[in-house]
Coordinates of C-alpha atoms and ligand atoms in Angstrom, one line a residue:
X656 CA -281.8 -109.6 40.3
X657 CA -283.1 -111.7 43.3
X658 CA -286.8 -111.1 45.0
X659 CA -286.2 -108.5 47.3
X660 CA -287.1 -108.5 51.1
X661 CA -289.4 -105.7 51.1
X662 CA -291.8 -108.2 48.2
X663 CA -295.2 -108.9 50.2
X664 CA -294.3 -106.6 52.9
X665 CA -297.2 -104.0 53.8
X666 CA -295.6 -101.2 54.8
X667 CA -297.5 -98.0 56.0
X668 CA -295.9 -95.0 54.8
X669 CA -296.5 -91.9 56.9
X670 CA -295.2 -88.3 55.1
X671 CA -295.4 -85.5 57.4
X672 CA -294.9 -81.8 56.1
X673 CA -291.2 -81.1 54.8
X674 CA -289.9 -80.3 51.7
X675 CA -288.7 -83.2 51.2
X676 CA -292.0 -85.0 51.0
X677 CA -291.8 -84.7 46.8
X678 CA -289.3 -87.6 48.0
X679 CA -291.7 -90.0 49.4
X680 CA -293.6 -90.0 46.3
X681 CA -290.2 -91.4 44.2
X682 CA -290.1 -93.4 48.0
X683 CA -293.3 -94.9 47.0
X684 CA -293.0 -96.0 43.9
X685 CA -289.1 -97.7 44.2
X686 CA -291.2 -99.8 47.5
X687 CA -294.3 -100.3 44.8
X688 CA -291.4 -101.5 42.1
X689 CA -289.8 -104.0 44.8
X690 CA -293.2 -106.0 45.1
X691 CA -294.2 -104.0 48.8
X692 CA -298.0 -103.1 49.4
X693 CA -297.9 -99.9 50.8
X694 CA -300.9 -97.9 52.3
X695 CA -300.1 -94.0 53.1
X696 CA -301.0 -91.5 55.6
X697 CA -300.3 -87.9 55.4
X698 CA -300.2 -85.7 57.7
X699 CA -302.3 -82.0 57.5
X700 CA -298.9 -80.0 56.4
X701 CA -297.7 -82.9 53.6
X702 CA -300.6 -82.3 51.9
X703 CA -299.3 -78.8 51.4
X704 CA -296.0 -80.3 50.0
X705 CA -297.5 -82.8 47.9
X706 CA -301.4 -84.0 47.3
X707 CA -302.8 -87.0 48.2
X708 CA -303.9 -87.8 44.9
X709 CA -300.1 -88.5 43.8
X710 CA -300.2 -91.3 46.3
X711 CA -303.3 -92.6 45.6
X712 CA -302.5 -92.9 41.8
X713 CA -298.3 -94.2 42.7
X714 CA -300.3 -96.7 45.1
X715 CA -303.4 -97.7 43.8
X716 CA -304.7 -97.3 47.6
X717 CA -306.9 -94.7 49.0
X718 CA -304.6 -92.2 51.1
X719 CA -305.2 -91.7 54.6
X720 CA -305.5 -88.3 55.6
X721 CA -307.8 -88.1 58.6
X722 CA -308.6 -89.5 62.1
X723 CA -312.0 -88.5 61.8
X724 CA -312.7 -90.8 58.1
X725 CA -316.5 -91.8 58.1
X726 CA -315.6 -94.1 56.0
X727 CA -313.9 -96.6 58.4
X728 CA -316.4 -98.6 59.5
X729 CA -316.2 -99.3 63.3
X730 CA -314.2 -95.7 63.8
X731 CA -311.2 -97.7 64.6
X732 CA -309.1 -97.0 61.8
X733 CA -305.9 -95.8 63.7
X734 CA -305.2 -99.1 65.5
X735 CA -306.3 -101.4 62.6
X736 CA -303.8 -99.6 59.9
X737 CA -301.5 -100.3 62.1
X738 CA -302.0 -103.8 63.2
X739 CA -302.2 -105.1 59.6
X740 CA -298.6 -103.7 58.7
X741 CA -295.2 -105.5 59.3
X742 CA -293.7 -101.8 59.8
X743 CA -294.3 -98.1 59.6
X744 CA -292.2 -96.0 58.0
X745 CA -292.1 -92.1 58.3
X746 CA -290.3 -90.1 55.6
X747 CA -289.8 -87.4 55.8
X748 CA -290.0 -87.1 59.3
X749 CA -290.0 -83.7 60.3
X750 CA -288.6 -81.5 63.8
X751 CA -292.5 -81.7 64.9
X752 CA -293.6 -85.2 64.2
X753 CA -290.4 -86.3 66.0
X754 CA -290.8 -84.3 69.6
X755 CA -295.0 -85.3 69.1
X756 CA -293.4 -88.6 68.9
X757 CA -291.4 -88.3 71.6
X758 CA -294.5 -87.0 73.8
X759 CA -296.3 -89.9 72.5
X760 CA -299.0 -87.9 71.5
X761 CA -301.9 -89.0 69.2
X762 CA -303.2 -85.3 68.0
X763 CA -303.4 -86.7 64.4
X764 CA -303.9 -90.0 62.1
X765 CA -300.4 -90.5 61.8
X766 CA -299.3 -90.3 65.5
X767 CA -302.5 -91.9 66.7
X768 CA -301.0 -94.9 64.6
X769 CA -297.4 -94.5 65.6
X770 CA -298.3 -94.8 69.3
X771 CA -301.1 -97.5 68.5
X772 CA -298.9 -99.5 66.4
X773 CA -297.3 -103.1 68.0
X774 CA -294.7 -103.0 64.6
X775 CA -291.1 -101.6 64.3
X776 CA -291.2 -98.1 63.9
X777 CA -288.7 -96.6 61.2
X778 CA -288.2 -92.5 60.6
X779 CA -286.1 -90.8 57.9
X780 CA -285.6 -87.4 60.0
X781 CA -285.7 -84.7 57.0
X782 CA -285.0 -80.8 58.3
X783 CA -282.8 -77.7 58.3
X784 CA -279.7 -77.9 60.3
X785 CA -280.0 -75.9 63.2
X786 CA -283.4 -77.6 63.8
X787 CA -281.2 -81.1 63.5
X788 CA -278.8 -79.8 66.2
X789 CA -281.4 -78.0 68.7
X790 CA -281.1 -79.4 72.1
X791 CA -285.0 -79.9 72.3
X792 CA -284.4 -82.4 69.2
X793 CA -281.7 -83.9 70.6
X794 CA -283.4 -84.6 73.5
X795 CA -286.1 -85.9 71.7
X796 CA -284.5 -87.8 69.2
X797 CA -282.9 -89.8 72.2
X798 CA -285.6 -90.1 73.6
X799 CA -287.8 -92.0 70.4
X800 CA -284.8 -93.6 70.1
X801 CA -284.5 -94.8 73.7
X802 CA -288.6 -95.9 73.1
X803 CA -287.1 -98.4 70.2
X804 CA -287.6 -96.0 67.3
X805 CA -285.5 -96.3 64.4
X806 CA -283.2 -94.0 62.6
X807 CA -282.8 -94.0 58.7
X808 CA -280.2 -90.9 58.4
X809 CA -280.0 -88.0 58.3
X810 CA -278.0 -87.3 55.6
X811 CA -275.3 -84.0 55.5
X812 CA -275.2 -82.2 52.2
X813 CA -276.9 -78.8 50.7
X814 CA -280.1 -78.2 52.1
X815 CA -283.0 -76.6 50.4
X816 CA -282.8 -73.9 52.5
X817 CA -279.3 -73.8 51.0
X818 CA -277.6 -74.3 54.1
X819 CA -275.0 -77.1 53.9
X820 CA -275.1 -79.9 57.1
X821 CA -277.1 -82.4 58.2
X822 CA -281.0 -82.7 58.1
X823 CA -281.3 -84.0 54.7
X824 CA -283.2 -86.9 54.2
X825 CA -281.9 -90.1 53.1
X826 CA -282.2 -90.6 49.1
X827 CA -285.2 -92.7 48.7
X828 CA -282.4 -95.2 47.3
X829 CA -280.6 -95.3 50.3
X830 CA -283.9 -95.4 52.6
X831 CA -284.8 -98.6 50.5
X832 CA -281.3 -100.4 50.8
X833 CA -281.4 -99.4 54.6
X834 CA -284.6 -101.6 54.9
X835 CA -283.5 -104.2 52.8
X836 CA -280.3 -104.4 55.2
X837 CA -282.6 -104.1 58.1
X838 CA -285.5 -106.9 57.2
X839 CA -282.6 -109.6 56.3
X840 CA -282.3 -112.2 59.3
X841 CA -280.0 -111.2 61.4
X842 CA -279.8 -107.8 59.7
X843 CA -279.1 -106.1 62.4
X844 CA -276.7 -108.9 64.5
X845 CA -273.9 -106.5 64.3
X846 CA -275.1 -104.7 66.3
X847 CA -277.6 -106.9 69.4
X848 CA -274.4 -109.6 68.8
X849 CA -272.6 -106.9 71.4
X850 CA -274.6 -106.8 74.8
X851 CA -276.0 -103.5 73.9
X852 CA -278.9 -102.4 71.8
X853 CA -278.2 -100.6 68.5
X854 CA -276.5 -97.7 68.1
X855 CA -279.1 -95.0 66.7
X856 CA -278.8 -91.5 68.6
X857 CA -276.9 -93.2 72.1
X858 CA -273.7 -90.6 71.1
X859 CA -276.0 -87.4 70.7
X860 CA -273.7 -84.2 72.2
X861 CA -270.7 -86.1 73.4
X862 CA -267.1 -84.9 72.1
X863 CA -265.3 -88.1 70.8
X864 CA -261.7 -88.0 69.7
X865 CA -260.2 -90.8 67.3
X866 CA -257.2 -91.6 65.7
X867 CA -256.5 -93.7 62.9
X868 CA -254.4 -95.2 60.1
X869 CA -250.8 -95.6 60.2
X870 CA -248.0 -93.6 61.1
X871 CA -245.0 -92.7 59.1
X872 CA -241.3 -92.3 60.8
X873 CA -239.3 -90.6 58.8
X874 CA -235.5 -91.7 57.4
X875 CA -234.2 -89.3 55.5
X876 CA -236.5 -86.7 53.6
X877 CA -238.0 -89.4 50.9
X878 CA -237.9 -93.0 53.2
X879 CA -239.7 -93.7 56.2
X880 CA -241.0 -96.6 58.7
X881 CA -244.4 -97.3 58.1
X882 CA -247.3 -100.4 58.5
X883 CA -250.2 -101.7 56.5
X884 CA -253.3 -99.8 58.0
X885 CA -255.5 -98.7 55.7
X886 CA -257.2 -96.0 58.0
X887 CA -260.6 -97.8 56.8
X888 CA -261.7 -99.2 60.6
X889 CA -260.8 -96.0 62.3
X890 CA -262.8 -93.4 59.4
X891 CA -265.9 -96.1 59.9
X892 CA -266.0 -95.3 63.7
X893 CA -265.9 -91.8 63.2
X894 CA -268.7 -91.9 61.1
X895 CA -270.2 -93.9 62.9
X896 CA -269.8 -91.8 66.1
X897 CA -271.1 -88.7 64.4
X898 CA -274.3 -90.7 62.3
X899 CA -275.1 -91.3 66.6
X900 CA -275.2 -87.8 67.4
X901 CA -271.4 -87.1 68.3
X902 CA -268.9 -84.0 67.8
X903 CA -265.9 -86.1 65.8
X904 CA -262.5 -84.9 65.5
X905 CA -260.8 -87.2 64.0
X906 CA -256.6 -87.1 64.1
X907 CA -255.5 -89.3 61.1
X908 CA -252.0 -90.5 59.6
X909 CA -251.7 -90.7 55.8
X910 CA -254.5 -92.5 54.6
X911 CA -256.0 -92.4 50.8
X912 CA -259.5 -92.2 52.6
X913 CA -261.9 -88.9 52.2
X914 CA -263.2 -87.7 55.3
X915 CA -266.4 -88.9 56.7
X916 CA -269.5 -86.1 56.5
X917 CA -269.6 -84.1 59.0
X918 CA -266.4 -85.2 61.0
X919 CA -263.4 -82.7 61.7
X920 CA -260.1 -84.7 60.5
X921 CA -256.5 -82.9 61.4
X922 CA -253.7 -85.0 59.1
X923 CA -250.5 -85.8 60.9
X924 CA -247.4 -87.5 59.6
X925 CA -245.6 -89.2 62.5
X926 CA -246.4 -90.7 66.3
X927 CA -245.1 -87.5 67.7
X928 CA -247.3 -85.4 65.6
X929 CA -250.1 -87.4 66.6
X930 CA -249.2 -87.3 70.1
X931 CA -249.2 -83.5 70.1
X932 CA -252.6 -83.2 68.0
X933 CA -254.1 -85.4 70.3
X934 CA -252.9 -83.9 73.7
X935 CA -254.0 -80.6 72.5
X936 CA -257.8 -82.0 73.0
X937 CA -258.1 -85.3 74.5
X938 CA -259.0 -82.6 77.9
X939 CA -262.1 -81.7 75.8
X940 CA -263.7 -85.5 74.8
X941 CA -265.6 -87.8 76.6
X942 CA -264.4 -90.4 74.7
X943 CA -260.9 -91.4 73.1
X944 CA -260.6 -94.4 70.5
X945 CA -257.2 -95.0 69.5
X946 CA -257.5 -96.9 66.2
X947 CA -254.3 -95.6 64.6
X948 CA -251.4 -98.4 64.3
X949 CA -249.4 -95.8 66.0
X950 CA -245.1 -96.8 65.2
X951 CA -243.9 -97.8 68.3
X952 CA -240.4 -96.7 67.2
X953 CA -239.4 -93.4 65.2
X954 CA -235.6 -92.8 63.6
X955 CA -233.0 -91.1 66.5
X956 CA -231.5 -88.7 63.9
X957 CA -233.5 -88.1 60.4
X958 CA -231.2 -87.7 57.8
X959 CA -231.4 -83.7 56.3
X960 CA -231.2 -85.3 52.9
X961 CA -231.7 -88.7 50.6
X962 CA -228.8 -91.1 52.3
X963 CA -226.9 -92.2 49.3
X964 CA -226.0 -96.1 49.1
X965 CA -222.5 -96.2 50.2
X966 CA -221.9 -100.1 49.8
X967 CA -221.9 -100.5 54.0
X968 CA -225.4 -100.6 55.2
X969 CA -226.8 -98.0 57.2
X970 CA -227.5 -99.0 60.9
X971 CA -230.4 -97.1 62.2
X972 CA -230.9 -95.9 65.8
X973 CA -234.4 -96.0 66.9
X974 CA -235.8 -94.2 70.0
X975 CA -239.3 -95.1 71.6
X976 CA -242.5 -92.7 70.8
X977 CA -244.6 -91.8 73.6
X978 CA -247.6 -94.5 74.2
X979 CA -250.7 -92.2 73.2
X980 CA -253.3 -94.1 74.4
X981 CA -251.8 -94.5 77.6
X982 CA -250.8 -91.1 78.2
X983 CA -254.1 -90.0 77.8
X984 CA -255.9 -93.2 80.0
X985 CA -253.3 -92.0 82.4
X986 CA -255.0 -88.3 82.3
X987 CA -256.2 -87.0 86.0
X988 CA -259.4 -86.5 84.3
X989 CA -259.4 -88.7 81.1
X990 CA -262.3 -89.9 78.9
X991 CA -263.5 -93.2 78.4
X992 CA -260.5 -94.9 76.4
X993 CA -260.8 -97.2 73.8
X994 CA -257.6 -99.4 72.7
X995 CA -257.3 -101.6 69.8
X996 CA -254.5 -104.5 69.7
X997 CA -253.8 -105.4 66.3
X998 CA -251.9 -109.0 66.9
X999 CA -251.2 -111.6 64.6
X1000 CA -251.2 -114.7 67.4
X1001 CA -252.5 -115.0 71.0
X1002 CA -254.9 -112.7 70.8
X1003 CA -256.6 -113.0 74.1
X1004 CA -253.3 -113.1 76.0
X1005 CA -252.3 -110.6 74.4
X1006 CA -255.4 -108.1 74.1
X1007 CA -255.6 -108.5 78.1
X1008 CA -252.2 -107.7 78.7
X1009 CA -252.4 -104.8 76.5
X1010 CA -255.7 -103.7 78.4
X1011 CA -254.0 -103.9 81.7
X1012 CA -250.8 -102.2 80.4
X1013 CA -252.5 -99.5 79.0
X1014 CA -255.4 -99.1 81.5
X1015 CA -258.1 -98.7 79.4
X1016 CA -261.8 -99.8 80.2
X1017 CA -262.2 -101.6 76.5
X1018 CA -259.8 -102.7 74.5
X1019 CA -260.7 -104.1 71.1
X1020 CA -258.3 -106.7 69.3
X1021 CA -258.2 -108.5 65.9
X1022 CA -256.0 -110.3 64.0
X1023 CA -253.7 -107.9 61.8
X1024 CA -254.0 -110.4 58.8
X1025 CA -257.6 -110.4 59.3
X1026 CA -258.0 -106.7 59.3
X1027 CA -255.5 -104.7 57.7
X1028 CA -256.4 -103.0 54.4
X1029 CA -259.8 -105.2 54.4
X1030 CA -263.1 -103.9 53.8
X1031 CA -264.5 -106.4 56.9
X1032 CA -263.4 -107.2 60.4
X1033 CA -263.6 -109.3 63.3
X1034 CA -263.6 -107.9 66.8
X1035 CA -263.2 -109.2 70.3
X1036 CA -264.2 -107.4 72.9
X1037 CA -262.6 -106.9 76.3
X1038 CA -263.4 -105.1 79.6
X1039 CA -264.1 -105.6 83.2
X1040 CA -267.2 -107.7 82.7
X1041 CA -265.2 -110.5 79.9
X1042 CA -265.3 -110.9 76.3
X1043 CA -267.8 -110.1 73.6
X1044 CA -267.3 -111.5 70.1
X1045 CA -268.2 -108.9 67.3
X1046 CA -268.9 -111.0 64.6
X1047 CA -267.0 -110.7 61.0
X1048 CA -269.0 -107.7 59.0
X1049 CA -268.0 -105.0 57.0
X1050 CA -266.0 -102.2 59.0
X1051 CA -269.0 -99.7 59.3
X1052 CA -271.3 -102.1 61.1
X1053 CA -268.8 -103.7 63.5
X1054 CA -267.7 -99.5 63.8
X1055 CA -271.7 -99.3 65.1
X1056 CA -271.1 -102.7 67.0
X1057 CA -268.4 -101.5 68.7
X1058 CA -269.6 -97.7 69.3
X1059 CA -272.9 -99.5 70.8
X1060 CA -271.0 -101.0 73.1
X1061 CA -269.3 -98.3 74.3
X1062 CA -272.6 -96.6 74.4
X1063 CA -273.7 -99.0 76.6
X1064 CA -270.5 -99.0 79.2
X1065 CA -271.0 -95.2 79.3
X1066 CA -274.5 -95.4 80.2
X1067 CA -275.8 -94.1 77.2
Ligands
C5P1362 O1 -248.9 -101.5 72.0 P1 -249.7 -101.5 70.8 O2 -249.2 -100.6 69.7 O3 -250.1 -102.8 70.2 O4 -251.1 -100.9 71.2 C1 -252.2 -100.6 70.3 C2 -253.1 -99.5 70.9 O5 -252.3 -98.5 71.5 C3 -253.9 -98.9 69.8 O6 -255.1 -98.4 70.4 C4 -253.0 -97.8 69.4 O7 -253.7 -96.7 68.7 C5 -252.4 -97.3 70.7 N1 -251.0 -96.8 70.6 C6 -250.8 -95.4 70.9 N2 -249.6 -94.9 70.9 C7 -248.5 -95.7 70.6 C8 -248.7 -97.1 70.3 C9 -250.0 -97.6 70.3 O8 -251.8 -94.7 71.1 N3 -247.3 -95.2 70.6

């Protein structure tokens, strides 16, 4: 195992007062494990979760607990923790701590050093569900987020409360590989290599619709017309979408793919299906992304049972399916429509002409051979202001590329 990012780097870890704080400690010690020096500062209500002592002994350092500490020489403790760390990380980080963050108040140690601070700020949110969803944390979550904060999570699952959704915290595993991910050079180019910042909360309460994978014509009742698409691009922007605060429904052909946390997926079969299913609510979202490789041509008359081989091949009439994407671009009061071309040459020519044909604001093409089935993509960009490369990276960070792009053309 190679040296890992986070070896040297002095981290301040800040628990505020959720359940989850037991976490931190395990946190703690993975950060201790991966070579990080780590000082930690609780907040008044952690200490009821978990005592300072644990930190102390899982650190080595003396735990931070009060803005008022005699012990700090000069008084001046709140800006000097946080000028001698690379970043601060809060987790948990609870519904309270996040809208005093957003206020950008310094009422305790910890928020006197979040506001103090000149390093990255990163939060693991951590709380029930309905506190998650409440407008006033919505609000404020966009607003941290608009102030350069940074989300780790949250995570959907059963909540200690026992109340399934989202609020959890991130595994202390997964907080740990997000930092890695982050600290790498570059780790985040996905996402500033699109002219947008990154993605975080920019989606919070809009209704995004999204189709994806491939559809399947039917022949008789056991053959069919299909295509290579995996599904895999199209499920990583709808979790993508909902990880940044949207409602996801999410109208997919037959994939082998489970559905992303959180998302609401309706399975279809063929184009026409998927027409219908996406009619039915494209009136309701604020944005469409058509991902699916939609067949542009279904079977005139499907055989009522398996055509037998008769020694003269079967000629097959095809009729056209209805564009999807264009029929809902061409809606008197559409949302913001997102194409994708899928070509295997002349990609630009052809992306633009698709763009204009289709008249959607953003059209996003790649090479077929390049994507299909494949675990990473390549995306280029195009809408009224030119091109944007999205450099090659696995699906669910060009999915965030992409999605904070479309953030930024919405004005989000
Ligand atoms: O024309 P082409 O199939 O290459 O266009 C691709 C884009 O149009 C994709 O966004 C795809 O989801 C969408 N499409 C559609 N309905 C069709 C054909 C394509 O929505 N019948």
């Amino acid at each position: 195992m190679g040296v890992s990012v986070l070896s040297g780097k002095r981290i301040l870890l800040g628990v505020t007062g959720g359940v989850a704080a037991y976490k931190a400690a395990v946190l703690a010690r993975l950060l201790i494990r991966l070579g990080a020096q780590l000082t930690v500062v609780m907040t008044a209500s952690a200490q009821r979760f978990v005592t300072p002592a644990s930190f102390q002994a899982l650190t080595g350092n003396r735990v931070h607990v009060d803005m008022w500490d005699e012990r700090i020489a000069d008084g001046m403790g709140h800006i000097e923790l946080s000028r001698v760390s690379d970043f601060i990380l809060v987790a948990p980080a609870t519904t309270d701590f996040i809208a005093r963050l957003a206020q950008g108040r310094a009422d305790d140690l910890l928020a006197a050093l979040c506001v103090a601070r000149a390093c990255p700020l990163w939060i693991a949110p951590a709380m029930n569900r309905q506190m998650w969803l409440h407008p006033a944390t919505v609000r404020n979550v966009e607003t941290i987020t608009a102030d350069g904060v940074r989300l780790l999570g949250p995570d959907a699952g059963v909540q200690a409360c026992g109340e399934v959704g989202f609020g959890r915290m991130l595994e202390p595993e997964h907080i740990v590989a997000a930092l890695e991910a982050l600290l790498l050079p570059g780790g985040a180019s996905p996402e500033s290599s699109s002219s947008s910042e990154g993605l975080g909360y920019r989606l919070a309460g809009l209704d995004v619709l999204i189709t994806a994978g491939p559809t399947f014509e039917p022949i008789d009742t056991v053959r069919g017309l299909t295509n290579r698409s995996s599904g895999k691009m199209g499920y990583a922007i709808a979790a993508a979408a909902q990880t940044a605060g949207a409602r996801v429904t999410l109208v997919s052909g037959p994939t082998a793919l489970s559905t992303p946390a959180g998302v609401t997926r309706l399975d279809v079969t063929t184009a026409c299906e998927m027409f219908d299913a996406v009619m039915a609510r494209a009136g309701a979202a604020d944005v469409f992304i058509g991902v699916a490789a939609v067949a542009d041509y279904r079977v005139a008359k499907v055989a009522a049972h398996k055509l037998k081989k008769t020694g003269v091949p079967p000629v097959l009439e095809l009729v056209e399916n209805p564009d999807i994407l264009a029929t809902v671009a061409a809606l008197p009061d559409a949302p913001f429509c997102v194409g994708f071309a899928a070509e295997t040459e002349d990609l630009h020519a052809n992306a633009q002409a698709k763009r204009r044909r289709k008249q959607v604001p953003l059209l996003a093409a790649n090479l077929a051979q390049e994507a299909f089935g494949r675990d990473d993509n390549a995306l280029t960009l195009f809408d009224d202001a030119g091109e944007h490369v999205i450099a090659r990276a696995s699906k669910p960070a060009v999915a965030r590329a992409l999605l904070a792009h479309v953030a930024h053309l919405i004005g989000r």
